Amino acid sequence: MTVGTWILVALLGGTGSIARFAVDGWVSERLGAGEFPLGTFLVNLSGAALLGGVAGAAVTGNAQVLAATATLGSYTTLSTWMLESHRLTQDDQLLIAGANLAGSLLVGFAAVAAGHAIGAAL
Amino acid sequence: MIEDCLKLTAYFAERERSGDRFLGEALVGVCERHQLLTSIVMRGTEGFGSHQVLQTDRLLSLSEDLPMVLVAVDSRPRIEAALPDIGAASAHGLLTLERARLLTGQVDRVALPEDLHEATKLTVYCGRHERVGRRPAFVASVDLLRQYGLRSATAVLGVDGTAHGVRERAQFFGANAQVPLMIIAVGSGAQLQPVLPDLAALMERPVMTLERVRICKVDGERLAEPRLVADSDETGLRTWVKLMVHADHDTRHAGRPLFVEIVRRLRAAGARGATVLQGIWGYHGDRAPQGDRLLSLRRHVPTTTIVVDVPERVLDWFAIIDELTDQGGVVTSELVPAFHARGAWGETGGLALADRTRRP
């Protein structure tokens, strides 16, 4: 990879995390006052669908690095998903913690598959 | 010795700035400059202010601007001398002044003033790693308070503050031995009076305050309505009312943590703010003192939820809290003689304190 690509990785990586911040914050402020961490859930879900789309469209080379690894990789977050699940168990909200863990896994997998199908059809 | 003092409390947001510094830092800076006897900044775990945006450490994206509370105690002239600087530092937030009795040094058997007999809130200020033998001083103090039958005790850790006029700030690396810690306990005057000398003897340089409160509810049993108006000897300016709910992470309402429900319902009903402080050790009602346990996912630490408002609205908030504390919690009310709220919306109240007129 060239220096130019690394600089783009840094810029798009930053853009991805700002997008997460914005989406998560927007969702949490409006809908997230309940127990379920909806902001992180929707971020991971949309990121998974988009990443599926990038893979389905068979994007390769630098374009793949920039779209998939840099942008979507920094947009989605495993650590926040885990932290908020752990935080739920601290409040003894085991059902919601389980729903967050299993739900993100199952729905996320389905989102990748759907994104992949759409990307391939384009 | 026992003397009259003032307690200044500031409620503000963690990311609120004052010039080129965070407001919390600026406020402790004022306390340091004025060498106030004791001050402590605590980081809340959940709450909202007049802007109505919920902040909670339950969600990462809503935990970037948590509520903060600063408490500073000293004699009335010294607190009043610091007030202009405190007011100049903070453009947004709530400031309150409360009267208290201050106990320092060796405490012999104290005769409690008459107005403290109904119920009293005791606040003990000490260092985080102060020890009594091999136990932390706050654990020994909470045990002692429970032995004497007080209704609740909650130890809350500060992140910054001053002790005897000297700055003590928590650092990421470091022993943090003297980082301030505050224990809030509630009980009747009769329960409290004998515990004070023993409690003072536990500490190297004890600083304690006593304030008059009313215990409204204990473990689901309703004892009294909040006290809303000052006695005739305190009249002059209008007063506000502070409600506090001492509970813990295990206290529930309808299967959800009590403090989460209180904050949610108060916000939905249009309260102008609420703050939840999370302690590290404590008890309420009949329960044994507890904190978090190693290898336990569930949290067991105590929580204290605070609401301050005008008397007319406090009754509405008390009705909500009364409904939610069906399974536990100690609810107290106290009068706040001076209250000054400021925000982007404007301001209300002021910090002029009514002079106590003499009893007839």
Tab-separated table of C-alpha atoms in Angstrom, chain B residues 4-308:
chain	number	residue	atom	x	y	z
B	4	ASP	CA	-22.392	26.448	62.745
B	5	CYS	CA	-21.211	26.096	59.174
B	6	LEU	CA	-22.426	26.306	55.580
B	7	LYS	CA	-22.481	23.575	53.000
B	8	LEU	CA	-22.219	24.637	49.371
B	9	THR	CA	-23.316	22.103	46.745
B	10	ALA	CA	-22.860	22.493	42.984
B	11	TYR	CA	-24.614	20.205	40.488
B	12	PHE	CA	-23.192	20.422	36.967
B	13	ALA	CA	-22.232	18.423	33.877
B	14	GLU	CA	-18.865	16.713	33.603
B	15	ARG	CA	-17.892	18.369	30.319
B	16	GLU	CA	-19.062	21.845	31.330
B	17	ARG	CA	-16.132	24.208	30.885
B	18	SER	CA	-14.948	27.264	32.751
B	19	GLY	CA	-12.470	29.184	30.604
B	20	ASP	CA	-9.811	26.722	29.509
B	21	ARG	CA	-10.541	24.155	32.228
B	22	PHE	CA	-13.332	21.747	33.104
B	23	LEU	CA	-15.779	23.301	35.560
B	24	GLY	CA	-15.179	20.617	38.214
B	25	GLU	CA	-11.490	21.427	38.234
B	26	ALA	CA	-12.150	25.151	38.314
B	27	LEU	CA	-14.538	24.777	41.289
B	28	VAL	CA	-12.040	22.745	43.329
B	29	GLY	CA	-9.445	25.332	42.332
B	30	VAL	CA	-11.619	27.976	44.029
B	31	CYS	CA	-11.922	25.777	47.150
B	32	GLU	CA	-8.146	25.327	47.146
B	33	ARG	CA	-7.484	29.053	46.762
B	34	HIS	CA	-9.840	29.848	49.619
B	35	GLN	CA	-8.392	26.942	51.647
B	36	LEU	CA	-11.842	25.660	52.472
B	37	LEU	CA	-11.933	23.080	55.253
B	38	THR	CA	-13.224	20.296	53.043
B	39	SER	CA	-14.489	19.864	49.495
B	40	ILE	CA	-15.209	16.834	47.345
B	41	VAL	CA	-16.173	16.354	43.692
B	42	MET	CA	-18.150	13.216	42.881
B	43	ARG	CA	-19.028	11.799	39.471
B	44	GLY	CA	-22.641	10.725	39.170
B	45	THR	CA	-23.687	7.518	37.467
B	46	GLU	CA	-26.929	8.727	35.908
B	47	GLY	CA	-29.066	11.836	35.736
B	48	PHE	CA	-30.285	14.833	33.791
B	49	GLY	CA	-30.294	18.601	34.098
B	50	SER	CA	-32.488	21.427	32.896
B	51	HIS	CA	-31.528	20.640	29.272
B	52	GLN	CA	-33.411	17.331	29.822
B	53	VAL	CA	-30.785	15.141	28.124
B	54	LEU	CA	-30.390	11.860	29.977
B	55	GLN	CA	-26.832	10.854	30.852
B	56	THR	CA	-26.074	7.352	32.064
B	57	ASP	CA	-23.075	5.090	32.383
B	58	ARG	CA	-25.279	2.238	31.134
B	59	LEU	CA	-24.751	3.290	27.504
B	60	LEU	CA	-21.332	4.288	26.221
B	61	SER	CA	-22.657	7.051	23.978
B	62	LEU	CA	-24.647	8.647	26.830
B	63	SER	CA	-21.821	8.486	29.374
B	64	GLU	CA	-19.622	11.251	28.028
B	65	ASP	CA	-21.153	14.047	30.045
B	66	LEU	CA	-22.236	12.506	33.351
B	67	PRO	CA	-23.621	14.640	36.194
B	68	MET	CA	-21.109	15.861	38.765
B	69	VAL	CA	-21.602	17.102	42.320
B	70	LEU	CA	-19.257	19.314	44.346
B	71	VAL	CA	-19.755	19.661	48.101
B	72	ALA	CA	-17.735	22.199	50.096
B	73	VAL	CA	-17.986	22.891	53.827
B	74	ASP	CA	-16.607	25.655	56.000
B	75	SER	CA	-17.762	28.454	58.301
B	76	ARG	CA	-20.349	30.854	56.894
B	77	PRO	CA	-17.963	33.819	56.372
B	78	ARG	CA	-15.410	31.636	54.565
B	79	ILE	CA	-17.999	30.005	52.268
B	80	GLU	CA	-19.561	33.398	51.571
B	81	ALA	CA	-16.117	34.770	50.694
B	82	ALA	CA	-15.675	31.988	48.108
B	83	LEU	CA	-19.163	32.414	46.587
B	84	PRO	CA	-18.344	35.193	44.076
B	85	ASP	CA	-15.500	33.082	42.632
B	86	ILE	CA	-17.716	29.963	42.531
B	87	GLY	CA	-20.458	31.937	40.784
B	88	ALA	CA	-17.975	33.409	38.298
B	89	ALA	CA	-16.600	29.957	37.403
B	90	SER	CA	-19.941	28.288	36.683
B	91	ALA	CA	-22.236	29.576	33.961
B	92	HIS	CA	-24.494	26.500	33.921
B	93	GLY	CA	-25.736	24.290	36.717
B	94	LEU	CA	-27.292	24.485	40.139
B	95	LEU	CA	-25.772	25.920	43.322
B	96	THR	CA	-27.336	25.425	46.749
B	97	LEU	CA	-26.438	26.535	50.266
B	98	GLU	CA	-27.462	24.590	53.347
B	99	ARG	CA	-26.918	25.245	57.024
B	100	ALA	CA	-25.180	22.551	59.024
B	101	ARG	CA	-23.428	21.947	62.341
B	102	LEU	CA	-19.741	21.184	61.973
B	103	LEU	CA	-17.872	18.742	64.213
B	104	THR	CA	-14.077	18.665	64.106
B	105	GLY	CA	-11.256	17.381	66.295
B	106	GLN	CA	-12.047	15.402	69.381
B	107	VAL	CA	-15.764	14.984	69.898
B	108	ASP	CA	-16.930	14.473	73.433
B	109	ARG	CA	-20.460	13.524	74.196
B	110	VAL	CA	-22.327	16.208	72.268
B	111	ALA	CA	-25.689	17.573	73.189
B	112	LEU	CA	-27.527	17.793	69.875
B	113	PRO	CA	-29.304	21.069	69.271
B	114	GLU	CA	-33.050	20.741	69.628
B	115	ASP	CA	-33.774	21.001	65.908
B	116	LEU	CA	-31.627	17.951	65.143
B	117	HIS	CA	-33.646	15.616	67.337
B	118	GLU	CA	-36.316	14.569	64.869
B	119	ALA	CA	-33.850	13.121	62.384
B	120	THR	CA	-30.355	14.018	61.341
B	121	LYS	CA	-28.195	13.559	58.314
B	122	LEU	CA	-24.591	12.968	59.274
B	123	THR	CA	-21.866	13.466	56.675
B	124	VAL	CA	-18.346	12.249	57.405
B	125	TYR	CA	-15.446	13.470	55.254
B	126	CYS	CA	-12.307	11.328	55.222
B	127	GLY	CA	-9.567	9.985	52.934
B	128	ARG	CA	-10.046	6.977	50.688
B	129	HIS	CA	-7.236	4.882	52.163
B	130	GLU	CA	-7.440	6.115	55.728
B	131	ARG	CA	-7.315	2.990	57.858
B	132	VAL	CA	-8.477	1.816	61.259
B	133	GLY	CA	-6.192	-1.068	62.164
B	134	ARG	CA	-6.301	-3.184	59.024
B	135	ARG	CA	-9.682	-2.058	57.773
B	136	PRO	CA	-10.507	0.967	55.640
B	137	ALA	CA	-11.866	3.764	57.844
B	138	PHE	CA	-15.053	4.002	55.757
B	139	VAL	CA	-15.868	0.295	56.304
B	140	ALA	CA	-15.262	0.644	60.062
B	141	SER	CA	-17.421	3.806	60.128
B	142	VAL	CA	-20.310	2.212	58.226
B	143	ASP	CA	-20.215	-0.798	60.601
B	144	LEU	CA	-20.308	1.512	63.596
B	145	LEU	CA	-23.241	3.483	62.168
B	146	ARG	CA	-25.166	0.270	61.620
B	147	GLN	CA	-24.421	-0.987	65.139
B	148	TYR	CA	-26.019	2.158	66.507
B	149	GLY	CA	-29.097	1.571	64.365
B	150	LEU	CA	-28.886	4.386	61.827
B	151	ARG	CA	-31.290	3.948	58.909
B	152	SER	CA	-28.739	4.147	56.130
B	153	ALA	CA	-25.090	4.894	55.400
B	154	THR	CA	-23.476	5.343	51.991
B	155	ALA	CA	-19.755	5.864	51.300
B	156	VAL	CA	-19.166	7.777	48.048
B	157	LEU	CA	-15.708	8.173	46.549
B	158	GLY	CA	-14.618	11.558	45.225
B	159	VAL	CA	-12.455	12.216	42.188
B	160	ASP	CA	-11.035	15.502	43.401
B	161	GLY	CA	-11.280	17.833	46.364
B	162	THR	CA	-9.542	19.473	49.276
B	163	ALA	CA	-8.973	18.191	52.799
B	164	HIS	CA	-8.094	20.749	55.492
B	165	GLY	CA	-7.404	23.248	52.731
B	166	VAL	CA	-5.009	21.028	50.714
B	167	ARG	CA	-5.792	19.769	47.178
B	168	GLU	CA	-6.247	15.983	46.890
B	169	ARG	CA	-6.882	14.867	43.349
B	170	ALA	CA	-7.329	11.292	42.099
B	171	GLN	CA	-4.728	10.250	39.580
B	172	PHE	CA	-4.711	7.355	37.169
B	173	PHE	CA	-1.374	6.188	38.541
B	174	GLY	CA	-0.662	6.774	42.177
B	175	ALA	CA	-1.652	5.722	45.672
B	176	ASN	CA	-4.520	8.223	45.872
B	177	ALA	CA	-4.404	7.769	49.626
B	178	GLN	CA	-6.052	11.004	50.598
B	179	VAL	CA	-8.539	11.359	47.736
B	180	PRO	CA	-11.658	12.502	49.570
B	181	LEU	CA	-14.497	10.201	50.440
B	182	MET	CA	-17.834	11.111	51.939
B	183	ILE	CA	-20.145	8.993	54.091
B	184	ILE	CA	-23.798	10.069	54.216
B	185	ALA	CA	-25.821	8.554	57.067
B	186	VAL	CA	-29.368	9.133	58.273
B	187	GLY	CA	-30.892	8.394	61.664
B	188	SER	CA	-32.744	9.826	64.629
B	189	GLY	CA	-31.007	12.229	66.980
B	190	ALA	CA	-31.140	9.585	69.700
B	191	GLN	CA	-29.367	7.032	67.484
B	192	LEU	CA	-26.789	9.520	66.333
B	193	GLN	CA	-25.767	11.213	69.544
B	194	PRO	CA	-23.886	8.272	71.132
B	195	VAL	CA	-22.131	7.266	67.902
B	196	LEU	CA	-20.418	10.616	67.302
B	197	PRO	CA	-17.537	10.372	69.858
B	198	ASP	CA	-16.713	6.799	68.740
B	199	LEU	CA	-16.838	7.786	65.094
B	200	ALA	CA	-14.575	10.806	65.627
B	201	ALA	CA	-12.112	8.586	67.498
B	202	LEU	CA	-11.750	6.369	64.378
B	203	MET	CA	-10.333	9.189	62.254
B	204	GLU	CA	-7.094	11.077	62.406
B	205	ARG	CA	-8.612	14.483	61.675
B	206	PRO	CA	-12.363	14.006	61.701
B	207	VAL	CA	-14.629	16.413	59.834
B	208	MET	CA	-18.348	15.767	60.201
B	209	THR	CA	-21.480	17.774	59.555
B	210	LEU	CA	-24.981	17.378	60.960
B	211	GLU	CA	-28.096	18.589	59.154
B	212	ARG	CA	-31.742	18.441	59.991
B	213	VAL	CA	-33.771	16.100	57.760
B	214	ARG	CA	-37.096	14.343	57.803
B	215	ILE	CA	-37.178	10.596	57.182
B	216	CYS	CA	-40.190	10.083	54.915
B	217	LYS	CA	-39.949	6.419	54.079
B	218	VAL	CA	-37.953	3.338	55.120
B	219	ASP	CA	-38.109	-0.037	53.365
B	220	GLY	CA	-41.526	0.539	51.831
B	221	GLU	CA	-43.061	1.946	55.029
B	222	ARG	CA	-44.235	5.527	54.776
B	223	LEU	CA	-43.348	7.547	57.862
B	224	ALA	CA	-43.997	11.194	56.948
B	225	GLU	CA	-44.644	13.690	54.185
B	226	PRO	CA	-41.687	15.862	53.099
B	227	ARG	CA	-41.209	18.983	55.188
B	228	LEU	CA	-41.945	21.867	52.840
B	229	VAL	CA	-41.848	25.062	54.859
B	230	ALA	CA	-39.382	26.506	57.288
B	231	ASP	CA	-40.275	27.038	60.934
B	232	SER	CA	-41.162	30.571	61.874
B	233	ASP	CA	-37.655	31.250	63.179
B	234	GLU	CA	-36.136	30.718	59.755
B	235	THR	CA	-38.460	32.825	57.660
B	236	GLY	CA	-37.332	35.622	55.438
B	237	LEU	CA	-36.492	34.319	52.001
B	238	ARG	CA	-38.127	31.419	50.207
B	239	THR	CA	-36.801	27.895	50.611
B	240	TRP	CA	-36.396	24.920	48.294
B	241	VAL	CA	-36.611	21.239	49.158
B	242	LYS	CA	-34.171	18.403	48.555
B	243	LEU	CA	-35.310	14.786	48.364
B	244	MET	CA	-32.761	11.986	48.681
B	245	VAL	CA	-33.346	8.271	48.085
B	246	HIS	CA	-30.746	5.970	49.621
B	247	ALA	CA	-30.912	2.480	48.118
B	248	ASP	CA	-28.592	0.143	46.233
B	249	HIS	CA	-28.183	-1.547	42.870
B	250	ASP	CA	-30.233	-4.509	44.107
B	251	THR	CA	-33.239	-2.382	45.085
B	252	ARG	CA	-35.867	-2.873	42.392
B	253	HIS	CA	-39.164	-1.614	41.203
B	254	ALA	CA	-41.029	-3.891	38.798
B	255	GLY	CA	-37.814	-5.831	38.161
B	256	ARG	CA	-35.743	-2.802	37.158
B	257	PRO	CA	-33.111	-0.961	39.221
B	258	LEU	CA	-34.871	1.590	41.427
B	259	PHE	CA	-32.586	4.534	40.572
B	260	VAL	CA	-33.058	3.947	36.820
B	261	GLU	CA	-36.839	4.018	37.274
B	262	ILE	CA	-36.783	7.138	39.469
B	263	VAL	CA	-34.692	9.076	36.944
B	264	ARG	CA	-36.824	7.873	34.022
B	265	ARG	CA	-40.116	8.801	35.679
B	266	LEU	CA	-38.921	12.173	36.994
B	267	ARG	CA	-37.626	13.104	33.557
B	268	ALA	CA	-40.859	12.045	31.886
B	269	ALA	CA	-42.834	14.105	34.414
B	270	GLY	CA	-40.796	17.249	33.678
B	271	ALA	CA	-38.552	17.565	36.739
B	272	ARG	CA	-35.762	20.074	36.250
B	273	GLY	CA	-33.055	17.621	37.199
B	274	ALA	CA	-31.968	14.558	39.134
B	275	THR	CA	-28.573	13.106	40.000
B	276	VAL	CA	-27.617	9.572	41.033
B	277	LEU	CA	-24.434	9.058	43.048
B	278	GLN	CA	-23.059	5.573	43.325
B	279	GLY	CA	-21.287	4.615	46.523
B	280	ILE	CA	-18.600	1.996	47.092
B	281	TRP	CA	-19.924	0.619	50.380
B	282	GLY	CA	-23.037	1.037	52.489
B	283	TYR	CA	-26.441	-0.200	53.620
B	284	HIS	CA	-30.001	0.977	54.019
B	285	GLY	CA	-32.830	-0.274	56.207
B	286	ASP	CA	-32.311	-3.753	57.613
B	287	ARG	CA	-29.718	-4.907	55.088
B	288	ALA	CA	-26.102	-5.714	55.908
B	289	PRO	CA	-23.403	-3.340	54.603
B	290	GLN	CA	-22.285	-4.328	51.123
B	291	GLY	CA	-20.316	-3.256	48.078
B	292	ASP	CA	-19.301	-4.990	44.883
B	293	ARG	CA	-17.914	-8.508	45.201
B	294	LEU	CA	-15.022	-10.040	43.385
B	295	LEU	CA	-16.188	-12.460	40.669
B	296	SER	CA	-19.772	-11.299	40.882
B	297	LEU	CA	-21.246	-9.840	37.692
B	298	ARG	CA	-24.102	-8.148	39.530
B	299	ARG	CA	-23.436	-4.875	41.265
B	300	HIS	CA	-24.337	-4.448	44.924
B	301	VAL	CA	-23.079	-0.935	45.624
B	302	PRO	CA	-25.319	1.680	47.267
B	303	THR	CA	-26.946	4.446	45.218
B	304	THR	CA	-28.188	7.868	46.309
B	305	THR	CA	-30.646	9.743	44.089
B	306	ILE	CA	-31.000	13.506	44.623
B	307	VAL	CA	-33.747	15.900	43.465
B	308	VAL	CA	-33.979	19.594	44.426
